[in-house]
Coordinates of C-alpha atoms in Angstrom, one line a residue:
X1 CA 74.3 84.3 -39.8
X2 CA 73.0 83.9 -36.3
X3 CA 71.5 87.7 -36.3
X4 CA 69.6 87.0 -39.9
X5 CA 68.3 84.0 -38.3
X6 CA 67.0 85.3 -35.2
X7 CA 65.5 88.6 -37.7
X8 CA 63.6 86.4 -39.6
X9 CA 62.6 84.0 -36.7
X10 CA 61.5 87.8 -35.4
X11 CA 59.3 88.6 -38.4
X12 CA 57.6 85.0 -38.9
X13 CA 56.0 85.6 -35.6
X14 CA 55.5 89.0 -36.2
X15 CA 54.0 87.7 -39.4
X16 CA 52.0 85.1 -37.4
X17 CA 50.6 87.3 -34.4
X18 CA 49.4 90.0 -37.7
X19 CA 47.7 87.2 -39.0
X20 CA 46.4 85.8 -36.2
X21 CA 44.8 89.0 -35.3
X22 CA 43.3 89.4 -39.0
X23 CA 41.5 86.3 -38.6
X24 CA 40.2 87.2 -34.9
X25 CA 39.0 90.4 -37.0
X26 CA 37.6 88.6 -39.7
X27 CA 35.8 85.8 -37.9
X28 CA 33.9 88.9 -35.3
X29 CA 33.0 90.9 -38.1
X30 CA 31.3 87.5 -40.1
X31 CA 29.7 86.9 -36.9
X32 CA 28.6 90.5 -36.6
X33 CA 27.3 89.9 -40.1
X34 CA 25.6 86.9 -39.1
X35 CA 23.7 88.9 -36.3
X36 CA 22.5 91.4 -39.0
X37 CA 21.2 88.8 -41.2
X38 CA 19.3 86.8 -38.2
X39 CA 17.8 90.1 -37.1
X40 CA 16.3 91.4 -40.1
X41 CA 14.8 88.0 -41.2
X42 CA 13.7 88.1 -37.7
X43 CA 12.1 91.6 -38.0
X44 CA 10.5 90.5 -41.4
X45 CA 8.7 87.4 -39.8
X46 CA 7.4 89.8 -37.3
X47 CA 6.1 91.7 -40.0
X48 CA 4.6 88.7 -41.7
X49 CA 2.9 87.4 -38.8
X50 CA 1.6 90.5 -38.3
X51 CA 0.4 91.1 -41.6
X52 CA -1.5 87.3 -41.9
X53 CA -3.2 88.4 -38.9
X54 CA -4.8 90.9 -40.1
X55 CA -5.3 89.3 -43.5
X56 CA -7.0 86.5 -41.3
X57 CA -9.6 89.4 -40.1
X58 CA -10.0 90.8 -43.3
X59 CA -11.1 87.4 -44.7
X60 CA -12.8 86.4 -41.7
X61 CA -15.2 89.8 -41.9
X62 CA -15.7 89.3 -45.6
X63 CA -16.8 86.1 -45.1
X64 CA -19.2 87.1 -42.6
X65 CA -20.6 89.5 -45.0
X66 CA -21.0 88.0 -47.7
X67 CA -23.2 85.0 -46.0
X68 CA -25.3 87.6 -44.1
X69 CA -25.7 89.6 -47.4
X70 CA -26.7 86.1 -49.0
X71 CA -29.1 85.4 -46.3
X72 CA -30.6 88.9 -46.9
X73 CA -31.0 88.2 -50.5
X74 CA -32.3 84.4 -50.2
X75 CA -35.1 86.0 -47.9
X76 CA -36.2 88.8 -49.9
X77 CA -36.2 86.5 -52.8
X78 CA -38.2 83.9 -51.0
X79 CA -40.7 86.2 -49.4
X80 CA -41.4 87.5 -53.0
X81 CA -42.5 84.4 -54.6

């Protein structure tokens, strides 16, 4: 009795240290996982920043356009009258 005893003392911590270990495994790889996911969001706010700014001075040069156009128009069609 004493040596089944000591055998299966011997294999609950066996039993512990593998699980133990599976967890340490587990918990890096979530955190690796957690890296990956903070990353690319982080890559596509870059991207988005990026993109509004030139969306800014695309609407910025339309706008300036379109009023100088306007002002072209308003005088030609005042000068004609």
């Amino acid at each position: 009795m004493g040596q089944s005893h000591s055998i299966n003392v011997t294999n609950e911590n066996e039993v512990r240290q593998l699980q133990q270990k599976y967890n340490e495994q587990i918990e890096a790889e979530i955190s690796l996982k957690n890296l990956q996911f903070a990353q690319e969001r982080a890559v596509k706010l870059v991207e988005l920043r990026e993109r509004l700014a030139w969306e800014v001075i695309a609407l910025g040069s339309m706008a300036t356009l379109l009023l100088a156009a306007g002002s072209i128009y308003k005088r030609k069609v005042c000068s004609c009258i």
